[in-house]
């Protein structure tokens, strides 16, 4: 009786999803890049690229640059370029402050209409950093918020270009996200969704964390 040939065992190739890429367009040249660099070192399952536009960092300019890039990468409905399969989950975000800048609402709308994420802070990015340490629900101008951050992080000095210890701050990013979410809910209840104080940077960090967890499975 002829022996039946047994087909060789075929091992299933494990297929890992490519790392999600996040392209961030920021107005700040020191604090914001330092913060996201620290986050990048912690959440290594993602690829984070920070583009800064110092000197021209009004929200409308940042929004326009971010949208233009998203279109060039095939990440908007109006894009002519088709994205590759590994680019399908790429995200582009605009990171800017309310402060006293003009056309803030228009910048937000421009991003939202083109699928670009908005990590906005009112009055400034330092509010987001404070939330890593404590709650902060008080209407204040930029200078007052920066003074508050310096109380919490003595190493920070805006005038001298010194940044807070972002490596330490990012270890409490989830706490900051929860506090930021509360501020957003309160401003929405007041019918001032972009009101002071509020920040949506937590939406960006949450998206990065979720992508990081997915890449590690």
JSON list of C-alpha atoms in Angstrom, two decimals:
[
{"chain": "A", "resi": 1, "resn": "UNK", "atom": "CA", "xyz": [0.00, 0.00, 0.00]},
{"chain": "A", "resi": 2, "resn": "UNK", "atom": "CA", "xyz": [1.42, 3.29, -1.11]},
{"chain": "A", "resi": 3, "resn": "UNK", "atom": "CA", "xyz": [2.15, 5.69, 1.68]},
{"chain": "A", "resi": 4, "resn": "UNK", "atom": "CA", "xyz": [0.23, 8.94, 1.52]},
{"chain": "A", "resi": 5, "resn": "UNK", "atom": "CA", "xyz": [2.42, 11.96, 1.27]},
{"chain": "A", "resi": 6, "resn": "UNK", "atom": "CA", "xyz": [1.88, 14.39, 4.09]},
{"chain": "A", "resi": 7, "resn": "UNK", "atom": "CA", "xyz": [2.13, 18.01, 2.94]},
{"chain": "A", "resi": 8, "resn": "UNK", "atom": "CA", "xyz": [4.75, 20.03, 4.75]},
{"chain": "A", "resi": 9, "resn": "UNK", "atom": "CA", "xyz": [3.54, 22.13, 7.63]},
{"chain": "A", "resi": 10, "resn": "UNK", "atom": "CA", "xyz": [3.11, 25.69, 6.54]},
{"chain": "A", "resi": 11, "resn": "UNK", "atom": "CA", "xyz": [3.80, 28.17, 9.22]},
{"chain": "A", "resi": 12, "resn": "UNK", "atom": "CA", "xyz": [1.53, 31.13, 9.32]},
{"chain": "A", "resi": 13, "resn": "UNK", "atom": "CA", "xyz": [3.49, 34.30, 8.89]},
{"chain": "A", "resi": 14, "resn": "UNK", "atom": "CA", "xyz": [2.83, 36.78, 11.67]},
{"chain": "A", "resi": 15, "resn": "UNK", "atom": "CA", "xyz": [1.80, 40.08, 10.19]},
{"chain": "A", "resi": 16, "resn": "UNK", "atom": "CA", "xyz": [2.32, 43.18, 12.29]},
{"chain": "A", "resi": 17, "resn": "UNK", "atom": "CA", "xyz": [0.56, 46.36, 11.43]},
{"chain": "A", "resi": 18, "resn": "UNK", "atom": "CA", "xyz": [2.89, 49.18, 10.43]},
{"chain": "A", "resi": 19, "resn": "UNK", "atom": "CA", "xyz": [3.44, 51.89, 12.99]},
{"chain": "A", "resi": 20, "resn": "UNK", "atom": "CA", "xyz": [0.96, 54.72, 12.83]},
{"chain": "A", "resi": 21, "resn": "UNK", "atom": "CA", "xyz": [2.50, 58.01, 11.79]},
{"chain": "A", "resi": 22, "resn": "UNK", "atom": "CA", "xyz": [1.55, 61.34, 13.31]},
{"chain": "A", "resi": 23, "resn": "UNK", "atom": "CA", "xyz": [2.60, 64.58, 11.63]},
{"chain": "A", "resi": 24, "resn": "UNK", "atom": "CA", "xyz": [2.32, 67.55, 13.98]},
{"chain": "A", "resi": 25, "resn": "UNK", "atom": "CA", "xyz": [2.48, 71.18, 12.87]},
{"chain": "A", "resi": 26, "resn": "UNK", "atom": "CA", "xyz": [3.32, 73.44, 15.84]},
{"chain": "A", "resi": 27, "resn": "UNK", "atom": "CA", "xyz": [3.72, 77.16, 16.32]},
{"chain": "A", "resi": 28, "resn": "UNK", "atom": "CA", "xyz": [6.09, 76.81, 19.28]},
{"chain": "A", "resi": 29, "resn": "UNK", "atom": "CA", "xyz": [9.77, 76.19, 18.67]},
{"chain": "A", "resi": 30, "resn": "UNK", "atom": "CA", "xyz": [10.80, 74.99, 22.14]},
{"chain": "A", "resi": 31, "resn": "UNK", "atom": "CA", "xyz": [8.17, 73.68, 24.55]},
{"chain": "A", "resi": 32, "resn": "UNK", "atom": "CA", "xyz": [5.83, 71.88, 22.15]},
{"chain": "A", "resi": 33, "resn": "UNK", "atom": "CA", "xyz": [8.59, 70.03, 20.23]},
{"chain": "A", "resi": 34, "resn": "UNK", "atom": "CA", "xyz": [10.26, 69.05, 23.52]},
{"chain": "A", "resi": 35, "resn": "UNK", "atom": "CA", "xyz": [7.00, 67.68, 24.91]},
{"chain": "A", "resi": 36, "resn": "UNK", "atom": "CA", "xyz": [6.18, 65.59, 21.85]},
{"chain": "A", "resi": 37, "resn": "UNK", "atom": "CA", "xyz": [9.76, 64.36, 21.60]},
{"chain": "A", "resi": 38, "resn": "UNK", "atom": "CA", "xyz": [9.45, 63.07, 25.18]},
{"chain": "A", "resi": 39, "resn": "UNK", "atom": "CA", "xyz": [6.17, 61.41, 24.26]},
{"chain": "A", "resi": 40, "resn": "UNK", "atom": "CA", "xyz": [7.82, 59.85, 21.22]},
{"chain": "A", "resi": 41, "resn": "UNK", "atom": "CA", "xyz": [10.52, 58.29, 23.41]},
{"chain": "A", "resi": 42, "resn": "UNK", "atom": "CA", "xyz": [7.84, 56.80, 25.66]},
{"chain": "A", "resi": 43, "resn": "UNK", "atom": "CA", "xyz": [5.36, 55.59, 23.04]},
{"chain": "A", "resi": 44, "resn": "UNK", "atom": "CA", "xyz": [7.75, 53.89, 20.64]},
{"chain": "A", "resi": 45, "resn": "UNK", "atom": "CA", "xyz": [4.97, 52.02, 18.84]},
{"chain": "A", "resi": 46, "resn": "UNK", "atom": "CA", "xyz": [4.23, 55.18, 16.85]},
{"chain": "A", "resi": 47, "resn": "UNK", "atom": "CA", "xyz": [6.18, 57.50, 14.59]},
{"chain": "A", "resi": 48, "resn": "UNK", "atom": "CA", "xyz": [5.87, 61.18, 15.49]},
{"chain": "A", "resi": 49, "resn": "UNK", "atom": "CA", "xyz": [7.19, 63.95, 13.27]},
{"chain": "A", "resi": 50, "resn": "UNK", "atom": "CA", "xyz": [7.04, 67.55, 14.50]},
{"chain": "A", "resi": 51, "resn": "UNK", "atom": "CA", "xyz": [7.12, 70.44, 12.06]},
{"chain": "A", "resi": 52, "resn": "UNK", "atom": "CA", "xyz": [7.57, 73.87, 13.65]},
{"chain": "A", "resi": 53, "resn": "UNK", "atom": "CA", "xyz": [6.71, 77.22, 12.17]},
{"chain": "A", "resi": 54, "resn": "UNK", "atom": "CA", "xyz": [8.30, 79.73, 14.55]},
{"chain": "A", "resi": 55, "resn": "UNK", "atom": "CA", "xyz": [7.82, 83.38, 13.70]},
{"chain": "A", "resi": 56, "resn": "UNK", "atom": "CA", "xyz": [4.75, 82.77, 11.56]},
{"chain": "A", "resi": 57, "resn": "UNK", "atom": "CA", "xyz": [2.88, 80.70, 14.09]},
{"chain": "A", "resi": 58, "resn": "UNK", "atom": "CA", "xyz": [-0.58, 82.23, 13.96]},
{"chain": "A", "resi": 59, "resn": "UNK", "atom": "CA", "xyz": [-3.31, 79.56, 13.97]},
{"chain": "A", "resi": 60, "resn": "UNK", "atom": "CA", "xyz": [-4.43, 80.26, 10.39]},
{"chain": "A", "resi": 61, "resn": "UNK", "atom": "CA", "xyz": [-0.90, 79.79, 9.09]},
{"chain": "A", "resi": 62, "resn": "UNK", "atom": "CA", "xyz": [-0.43, 76.56, 11.02]},
{"chain": "A", "resi": 63, "resn": "UNK", "atom": "CA", "xyz": [-3.80, 75.27, 9.80]},
{"chain": "A", "resi": 64, "resn": "UNK", "atom": "CA", "xyz": [-3.01, 76.10, 6.18]},
{"chain": "A", "resi": 65, "resn": "UNK", "atom": "CA", "xyz": [0.39, 74.38, 6.36]},
{"chain": "A", "resi": 66, "resn": "UNK", "atom": "CA", "xyz": [-1.11, 71.28, 7.98]},
{"chain": "A", "resi": 67, "resn": "UNK", "atom": "CA", "xyz": [-3.94, 71.04, 5.44]},
{"chain": "A", "resi": 68, "resn": "UNK", "atom": "CA", "xyz": [-1.56, 71.54, 2.52]},
{"chain": "A", "resi": 69, "resn": "UNK", "atom": "CA", "xyz": [0.64, 68.72, 3.79]},
{"chain": "A", "resi": 70, "resn": "UNK", "atom": "CA", "xyz": [-2.34, 66.42, 4.40]},
{"chain": "A", "resi": 71, "resn": "UNK", "atom": "CA", "xyz": [-3.50, 67.01, 0.84]},
{"chain": "A", "resi": 72, "resn": "UNK", "atom": "CA", "xyz": [-0.03, 66.25, -0.53]},
{"chain": "A", "resi": 73, "resn": "UNK", "atom": "CA", "xyz": [-0.06, 62.93, 1.35]},
{"chain": "A", "resi": 74, "resn": "UNK", "atom": "CA", "xyz": [-3.48, 61.88, 0.09]},
{"chain": "A", "resi": 75, "resn": "UNK", "atom": "CA", "xyz": [-5.06, 62.25, 3.51]},
{"chain": "A", "resi": 76, "resn": "UNK", "atom": "CA", "xyz": [-7.96, 64.56, 2.62]},
{"chain": "A", "resi": 77, "resn": "UNK", "atom": "CA", "xyz": [-11.00, 64.19, 0.40]},
{"chain": "A", "resi": 78, "resn": "UNK", "atom": "CA", "xyz": [-9.61, 66.77, -2.00]},
{"chain": "A", "resi": 79, "resn": "UNK", "atom": "CA", "xyz": [-6.23, 65.08, -2.32]},
{"chain": "A", "resi": 80, "resn": "UNK", "atom": "CA", "xyz": [-5.17, 64.11, -5.83]},
{"chain": "A", "resi": 81, "resn": "UNK", "atom": "CA", "xyz": [-2.48, 61.73, -4.61]},
{"chain": "A", "resi": 82, "resn": "UNK", "atom": "CA", "xyz": [-3.60, 58.26, -3.64]},
{"chain": "A", "resi": 83, "resn": "UNK", "atom": "CA", "xyz": [-2.19, 57.03, -0.35]},
{"chain": "A", "resi": 84, "resn": "UNK", "atom": "CA", "xyz": [-0.49, 53.66, -0.02]},
{"chain": "A", "resi": 85, "resn": "UNK", "atom": "CA", "xyz": [-1.95, 50.99, 2.25]},
{"chain": "A", "resi": 86, "resn": "UNK", "atom": "CA", "xyz": [0.60, 51.68, 5.00]},
{"chain": "A", "resi": 87, "resn": "UNK", "atom": "CA", "xyz": [-0.37, 55.36, 4.94]},
{"chain": "A", "resi": 88, "resn": "UNK", "atom": "CA", "xyz": [-4.09, 54.84, 5.46]},
{"chain": "A", "resi": 89, "resn": "UNK", "atom": "CA", "xyz": [-3.95, 55.41, 9.19]},
{"chain": "A", "resi": 90, "resn": "UNK", "atom": "CA", "xyz": [-1.57, 58.38, 9.12]},
{"chain": "A", "resi": 91, "resn": "UNK", "atom": "CA", "xyz": [-2.80, 61.47, 10.94]},
{"chain": "A", "resi": 92, "resn": "UNK", "atom": "CA", "xyz": [-1.97, 65.14, 10.55]},
{"chain": "A", "resi": 93, "resn": "UNK", "atom": "CA", "xyz": [-2.55, 67.52, 13.47]},
{"chain": "A", "resi": 94, "resn": "UNK", "atom": "CA", "xyz": [-2.28, 71.28, 13.91]},
{"chain": "A", "resi": 95, "resn": "UNK", "atom": "CA", "xyz": [-1.08, 72.38, 17.35]},
{"chain": "A", "resi": 96, "resn": "UNK", "atom": "CA", "xyz": [-1.71, 76.04, 18.16]},
{"chain": "A", "resi": 97, "resn": "UNK", "atom": "CA", "xyz": [-2.80, 78.48, 20.86]},
{"chain": "A", "resi": 98, "resn": "UNK", "atom": "CA", "xyz": [-5.75, 80.85, 21.13]},
{"chain": "A", "resi": 99, "resn": "UNK", "atom": "CA", "xyz": [-3.87, 83.63, 22.93]},
{"chain": "A", "resi": 100, "resn": "UNK", "atom": "CA", "xyz": [-4.66, 86.92, 21.12]},
{"chain": "A", "resi": 101, "resn": "UNK", "atom": "CA", "xyz": [-4.24, 85.50, 17.64]},
{"chain": "A", "resi": 102, "resn": "UNK", "atom": "CA", "xyz": [-6.72, 86.46, 14.89]},
{"chain": "A", "resi": 103, "resn": "UNK", "atom": "CA", "xyz": [-8.75, 83.96, 12.86]},
{"chain": "A", "resi": 104, "resn": "UNK", "atom": "CA", "xyz": [-8.60, 81.27, 15.53]},
{"chain": "A", "resi": 105, "resn": "UNK", "atom": "CA", "xyz": [-12.09, 79.89, 14.84]},
{"chain": "A", "resi": 106, "resn": "UNK", "atom": "CA", "xyz": [-11.44, 79.92, 11.10]},
{"chain": "A", "resi": 107, "resn": "UNK", "atom": "CA", "xyz": [-8.27, 77.90, 11.63]},
{"chain": "A", "resi": 108, "resn": "UNK", "atom": "CA", "xyz": [-10.17, 75.28, 13.62]},
{"chain": "A", "resi": 109, "resn": "UNK", "atom": "CA", "xyz": [-12.88, 75.04, 10.96]},
{"chain": "A", "resi": 110, "resn": "UNK", "atom": "CA", "xyz": [-10.33, 74.78, 8.15]},
{"chain": "A", "resi": 111, "resn": "UNK", "atom": "CA", "xyz": [-8.65, 71.81, 9.84]},
{"chain": "A", "resi": 112, "resn": "UNK", "atom": "CA", "xyz": [-11.89, 70.04, 10.68]},
{"chain": "A", "resi": 113, "resn": "UNK", "atom": "CA", "xyz": [-13.18, 70.43, 7.11]},
{"chain": "A", "resi": 114, "resn": "UNK", "atom": "CA", "xyz": [-10.06, 68.72, 5.77]},
{"chain": "A", "resi": 115, "resn": "UNK", "atom": "CA", "xyz": [-9.66, 65.88, 8.24]},
{"chain": "A", "resi": 116, "resn": "UNK", "atom": "CA", "xyz": [-6.76, 67.48, 10.10]},
{"chain": "A", "resi": 117, "resn": "UNK", "atom": "CA", "xyz": [-6.77, 67.06, 13.87]},
{"chain": "A", "resi": 118, "resn": "UNK", "atom": "CA", "xyz": [-6.79, 70.15, 16.08]},
{"chain": "A", "resi": 119, "resn": "UNK", "atom": "CA", "xyz": [-4.80, 70.26, 19.31]},
{"chain": "A", "resi": 120, "resn": "UNK", "atom": "CA", "xyz": [-5.75, 73.77, 20.41]},
{"chain": "A", "resi": 121, "resn": "UNK", "atom": "CA", "xyz": [-5.13, 75.43, 23.75]},
{"chain": "A", "resi": 122, "resn": "UNK", "atom": "CA", "xyz": [-6.78, 78.51, 25.22]},
{"chain": "A", "resi": 123, "resn": "UNK", "atom": "CA", "xyz": [-4.94, 80.56, 26.22]},
{"chain": "A", "resi": 124, "resn": "UNK", "atom": "CA", "xyz": [-1.70, 78.63, 25.59]},
{"chain": "A", "resi": 125, "resn": "UNK", "atom": "CA", "xyz": [0.05, 75.25, 25.49]},
{"chain": "A", "resi": 126, "resn": "UNK", "atom": "CA", "xyz": [1.32, 75.74, 29.04]},
{"chain": "A", "resi": 127, "resn": "UNK", "atom": "CA", "xyz": [-2.24, 75.08, 30.24]},
{"chain": "A", "resi": 128, "resn": "UNK", "atom": "CA", "xyz": [-1.89, 71.51, 28.94]},
{"chain": "A", "resi": 129, "resn": "UNK", "atom": "CA", "xyz": [1.36, 71.08, 30.86]},
{"chain": "A", "resi": 130, "resn": "UNK", "atom": "CA", "xyz": [-0.22, 72.35, 34.09]},
{"chain": "A", "resi": 131, "resn": "UNK", "atom": "CA", "xyz": [-2.90, 69.67, 33.79]},
{"chain": "A", "resi": 132, "resn": "UNK", "atom": "CA", "xyz": [-0.21, 67.02, 34.23]},
{"chain": "A", "resi": 133, "resn": "UNK", "atom": "CA", "xyz": [0.24, 68.35, 37.76]},
{"chain": "A", "resi": 134, "resn": "UNK", "atom": "CA", "xyz": [-3.15, 69.65, 38.87]},
{"chain": "A", "resi": 135, "resn": "UNK", "atom": "CA", "xyz": [-6.59, 70.91, 37.85]},
{"chain": "A", "resi": 136, "resn": "UNK", "atom": "CA", "xyz": [-6.73, 74.41, 36.43]},
{"chain": "A", "resi": 137, "resn": "UNK", "atom": "CA", "xyz": [-10.14, 75.89, 35.64]},
{"chain": "A", "resi": 138, "resn": "UNK", "atom": "CA", "xyz": [-9.57, 79.61, 35.91]},
{"chain": "A", "resi": 139, "resn": "UNK", "atom": "CA", "xyz": [-9.86, 82.23, 33.18]},
{"chain": "A", "resi": 140, "resn": "UNK", "atom": "CA", "xyz": [-6.36, 83.64, 32.75]},
{"chain": "A", "resi": 141, "resn": "UNK", "atom": "CA", "xyz": [-4.16, 85.25, 30.14]},
{"chain": "A", "resi": 142, "resn": "UNK", "atom": "CA", "xyz": [-1.03, 83.61, 28.78]},
{"chain": "A", "resi": 143, "resn": "UNK", "atom": "CA", "xyz": [1.39, 85.30, 31.19]},
{"chain": "A", "resi": 144, "resn": "UNK", "atom": "CA", "xyz": [-0.59, 84.20, 34.25]},
{"chain": "A", "resi": 145, "resn": "UNK", "atom": "CA", "xyz": [-0.75, 80.60, 33.02]},
{"chain": "A", "resi": 146, "resn": "UNK", "atom": "CA", "xyz": [3.00, 80.60, 32.38]},
{"chain": "A", "resi": 147, "resn": "UNK", "atom": "CA", "xyz": [3.63, 81.92, 35.89]},
{"chain": "A", "resi": 148, "resn": "UNK", "atom": "CA", "xyz": [1.49, 79.12, 37.30]},
{"chain": "A", "resi": 149, "resn": "UNK", "atom": "CA", "xyz": [3.49, 76.54, 35.38]},
{"chain": "A", "resi": 150, "resn": "UNK", "atom": "CA", "xyz": [6.72, 77.99, 36.73]},
{"chain": "A", "resi": 151, "resn": "UNK", "atom": "CA", "xyz": [5.40, 77.54, 40.29]},
{"chain": "A", "resi": 152, "resn": "UNK", "atom": "CA", "xyz": [4.79, 73.88, 39.57]},
{"chain": "A", "resi": 153, "resn": "UNK", "atom": "CA", "xyz": [7.94, 73.36, 37.49]},
{"chain": "A", "resi": 154, "resn": "UNK", "atom": "CA", "xyz": [10.68, 75.74, 38.72]},
{"chain": "A", "resi": 155, "resn": "UNK", "atom": "CA", "xyz": [12.99, 74.67, 35.89]},
{"chain": "A", "resi": 156, "resn": "UNK", "atom": "CA", "xyz": [10.63, 76.29, 33.39]},
{"chain": "A", "resi": 157, "resn": "UNK", "atom": "CA", "xyz": [11.44, 79.86, 32.31]},
{"chain": "A", "resi": 158, "resn": "UNK", "atom": "CA", "xyz": [9.69, 81.13, 29.22]},
{"chain": "A", "resi": 159, "resn": "UNK", "atom": "CA", "xyz": [11.72, 84.34, 29.00]},
{"chain": "A", "resi": 160, "resn": "UNK", "atom": "CA", "xyz": [15.01, 82.44, 28.97]},
{"chain": "A", "resi": 161, "resn": "UNK", "atom": "CA", "xyz": [13.79, 79.70, 26.67]},
{"chain": "A", "resi": 162, "resn": "UNK", "atom": "CA", "xyz": [13.98, 77.06, 29.38]},
{"chain": "A", "resi": 163, "resn": "UNK", "atom": "CA", "xyz": [11.47, 74.23, 29.14]},
{"chain": "A", "resi": 164, "resn": "UNK", "atom": "CA", "xyz": [9.93, 72.04, 31.86]},
{"chain": "A", "resi": 165, "resn": "UNK", "atom": "CA", "xyz": [11.08, 68.46, 32.37]},
{"chain": "A", "resi": 166, "resn": "UNK", "atom": "CA", "xyz": [8.87, 66.90, 29.71]},
{"chain": "A", "resi": 167, "resn": "UNK", "atom": "CA", "xyz": [10.29, 63.42, 30.29]},
{"chain": "A", "resi": 168, "resn": "UNK", "atom": "CA", "xyz": [8.73, 63.56, 33.75]},
{"chain": "A", "resi": 169, "resn": "UNK", "atom": "CA", "xyz": [5.50, 65.24, 32.66]},
{"chain": "A", "resi": 170, "resn": "UNK", "atom": "CA", "xyz": [4.57, 62.63, 30.04]},
{"chain": "A", "resi": 171, "resn": "UNK", "atom": "CA", "xyz": [4.49, 59.94, 32.72]},
{"chain": "A", "resi": 172, "resn": "UNK", "atom": "CA", "xyz": [1.23, 61.56, 33.85]},
{"chain": "A", "resi": 173, "resn": "UNK", "atom": "CA", "xyz": [-0.28, 62.16, 30.43]},
{"chain": "A", "resi": 174, "resn": "UNK", "atom": "CA", "xyz": [-3.42, 60.14, 31.15]},
{"chain": "A", "resi": 175, "resn": "UNK", "atom": "CA", "xyz": [-4.19, 62.31, 34.18]},
{"chain": "A", "resi": 176, "resn": "UNK", "atom": "CA", "xyz": [-3.79, 65.39, 31.99]},
{"chain": "A", "resi": 177, "resn": "UNK", "atom": "CA", "xyz": [-6.17, 63.89, 29.42]},
{"chain": "A", "resi": 178, "resn": "UNK", "atom": "CA", "xyz": [-8.86, 63.36, 32.05]},
{"chain": "A", "resi": 179, "resn": "UNK", "atom": "CA", "xyz": [-8.48, 66.90, 33.39]},
{"chain": "A", "resi": 180, "resn": "UNK", "atom": "CA", "xyz": [-8.52, 68.31, 29.87]},
{"chain": "A", "resi": 181, "resn": "UNK", "atom": "CA", "xyz": [-11.69, 66.40, 29.09]},
{"chain": "A", "resi": 182, "resn": "UNK", "atom": "CA", "xyz": [-13.41, 67.97, 32.11]},
{"chain": "A", "resi": 183, "resn": "UNK", "atom": "CA", "xyz": [-12.48, 71.46, 30.90]},
{"chain": "A", "resi": 184, "resn": "UNK", "atom": "CA", "xyz": [-13.88, 70.75, 27.44]},
{"chain": "A", "resi": 185, "resn": "UNK", "atom": "CA", "xyz": [-17.15, 69.49, 28.91]},
{"chain": "A", "resi": 186, "resn": "UNK", "atom": "CA", "xyz": [-17.49, 72.57, 31.11]},
{"chain": "A", "resi": 187, "resn": "UNK", "atom": "CA", "xyz": [-16.86, 74.97, 28.24]},
{"chain": "A", "resi": 188, "resn": "UNK", "atom": "CA", "xyz": [-19.40, 73.12, 26.10]},
{"chain": "A", "resi": 189, "resn": "UNK", "atom": "CA", "xyz": [-21.95, 73.42, 28.90]},
{"chain": "A", "resi": 190, "resn": "UNK", "atom": "CA", "xyz": [-21.28, 77.16, 28.85]},
{"chain": "A", "resi": 191, "resn": "UNK", "atom": "CA", "xyz": [-21.73, 77.12, 25.05]},
{"chain": "A", "resi": 192, "resn": "UNK", "atom": "CA", "xyz": [-18.16, 78.33, 24.64]},
{"chain": "A", "resi": 193, "resn": "UNK", "atom": "CA", "xyz": [-16.44, 75.23, 23.24]},
{"chain": "A", "resi": 194, "resn": "UNK", "atom": "CA", "xyz": [-13.24, 77.17, 22.46]},
{"chain": "A", "resi": 195, "resn": "UNK", "atom": "CA", "xyz": [-13.41, 79.13, 25.70]},
{"chain": "A", "resi": 196, "resn": "UNK", "atom": "CA", "xyz": [-10.73, 79.89, 28.28]},
{"chain": "A", "resi": 197, "resn": "UNK", "atom": "CA", "xyz": [-9.46, 77.65, 29.80]},
{"chain": "A", "resi": 198, "resn": "UNK", "atom": "CA", "xyz": [-9.64, 74.65, 27.51]},
{"chain": "A", "resi": 199, "resn": "UNK", "atom": "CA", "xyz": [-7.34, 72.39, 25.53]},
{"chain": "A", "resi": 200, "resn": "UNK", "atom": "CA", "xyz": [-7.78, 69.49, 23.10]},
{"chain": "A", "resi": 201, "resn": "UNK", "atom": "CA", "xyz": [-4.14, 68.38, 23.18]},
{"chain": "A", "resi": 202, "resn": "UNK", "atom": "CA", "xyz": [-5.38, 65.41, 25.19]},
{"chain": "A", "resi": 203, "resn": "UNK", "atom": "CA", "xyz": [-7.27, 64.17, 22.14]},
{"chain": "A", "resi": 204, "resn": "UNK", "atom": "CA", "xyz": [-3.98, 64.04, 20.26]},
{"chain": "A", "resi": 205, "resn": "UNK", "atom": "CA", "xyz": [-2.05, 62.28, 23.03]},
{"chain": "A", "resi": 206, "resn": "UNK", "atom": "CA", "xyz": [-4.90, 59.81, 23.47]},
{"chain": "A", "resi": 207, "resn": "UNK", "atom": "CA", "xyz": [-4.84, 59.00, 19.74]},
{"chain": "A", "resi": 208, "resn": "UNK", "atom": "CA", "xyz": [-1.09, 58.42, 19.95]},
{"chain": "A", "resi": 209, "resn": "UNK", "atom": "CA", "xyz": [-1.43, 56.18, 23.00]},
{"chain": "A", "resi": 210, "resn": "UNK", "atom": "CA", "xyz": [-4.13, 54.08, 21.35]},
{"chain": "A", "resi": 211, "resn": "UNK", "atom": "CA", "xyz": [-1.98, 53.65, 18.24]},
{"chain": "A", "resi": 212, "resn": "UNK", "atom": "CA", "xyz": [0.97, 52.68, 20.43]},
{"chain": "A", "resi": 213, "resn": "UNK", "atom": "CA", "xyz": [-1.05, 49.99, 22.21]},
{"chain": "A", "resi": 214, "resn": "UNK", "atom": "CA", "xyz": [-2.30, 48.62, 18.91]},
{"chain": "A", "resi": 215, "resn": "UNK", "atom": "CA", "xyz": [1.25, 48.33, 17.56]},
{"chain": "A", "resi": 216, "resn": "UNK", "atom": "CA", "xyz": [2.38, 46.37, 20.61]},
{"chain": "A", "resi": 217, "resn": "UNK", "atom": "CA", "xyz": [-0.26, 43.63, 20.34]}
]
